[in-house]
Amino acid sequence: ALAQLVGGKHNVLLLDEPTNNLDPGSRTAVADSLSNWGGTLIVVSHDAEFVEALDPDRALLMPEGTVDHWHDSFLELVTLA
């Protein structure tokens, strides 16, 4: 299903925990496919390595239910944690 979405004519993907229950090789393959996709990704994930591999332009964090926007490097954000 993910391959059909990535290969289709869609410009927004909404993914909720896309790496749950995937082995490391599959997680890498999904990250590679999505990072080469030209549309907008909205990803909900607790997998920091996966999000880092996507190299997002922006991150929306919701610690304790409050909204916090992050516009710098995701790696810099992870370093602060």
Short mmCIF file of N, CA and C in Angstrom, two decimals, residues 18-34 50:
data_model
loop_
_atom_site.label_atom_id
_atom_site.label_comp_id
_atom_site.label_asym_id
_atom_site.label_seq_id
_atom_site.Cartn_x
_atom_site.Cartn_y
_atom_site.Cartn_z
N PRO A 18 4.83 4.63 11.02
CA PRO A 18 5.05 3.77 9.86
C PRO A 18 6.10 2.68 10.05
N THR A 19 6.91 2.77 11.10
CA THR A 19 7.96 1.76 11.28
C THR A 19 7.64 0.73 12.35
N ASN A 20 6.45 0.81 12.94
CA ASN A 20 6.09 -0.19 13.95
C ASN A 20 6.18 -1.60 13.37
N ASN A 21 6.78 -2.49 14.12
CA ASN A 21 6.90 -3.92 13.78
C ASN A 21 7.70 -4.19 12.51
N LEU A 22 8.54 -3.26 12.09
CA LEU A 22 9.41 -3.50 10.93
C LEU A 22 10.82 -3.84 11.40
N ASP A 23 11.48 -4.73 10.68
CA ASP A 23 12.88 -5.04 10.98
C ASP A 23 13.74 -3.87 10.51
N PRO A 24 15.00 -3.79 10.97
CA PRO A 24 15.86 -2.65 10.62
C PRO A 24 16.00 -2.41 9.11
N GLY A 25 16.14 -3.47 8.34
CA GLY A 25 16.28 -3.31 6.89
C GLY A 25 15.04 -2.70 6.25
N SER A 26 13.88 -3.12 6.72
CA SER A 26 12.63 -2.57 6.20
C SER A 26 12.46 -1.11 6.60
N ARG A 27 12.86 -0.77 7.84
CA ARG A 27 12.78 0.63 8.27
C ARG A 27 13.65 1.51 7.39
N THR A 28 14.84 1.03 7.07
CA THR A 28 15.75 1.78 6.20
C THR A 28 15.16 1.95 4.81
N ALA A 29 14.57 0.89 4.28
CA ALA A 29 13.97 0.95 2.94
C ALA A 29 12.81 1.94 2.90
N VAL A 30 11.99 1.94 3.94
CA VAL A 30 10.87 2.89 4.00
C VAL A 30 11.40 4.32 4.09
N ALA A 31 12.39 4.55 4.94
CA ALA A 31 12.97 5.89 5.08
C ALA A 31 13.58 6.36 3.77
N ASP A 32 14.30 5.48 3.08
CA ASP A 32 14.91 5.85 1.80
C ASP A 32 13.84 6.23 0.78
N SER A 33 12.79 5.43 0.70
CA SER A 33 11.72 5.70 -0.26
C SER A 33 11.03 7.03 0.04
N LEU A 34 10.75 7.27 1.31
CA LEU A 34 10.04 8.49 1.67
C LEU A 34 10.92 9.73 1.56
N PHE A 50 14.36 7.03 12.57
CA PHE A 50 13.59 7.09 11.33
C PHE A 50 13.32 8.55 10.94
#
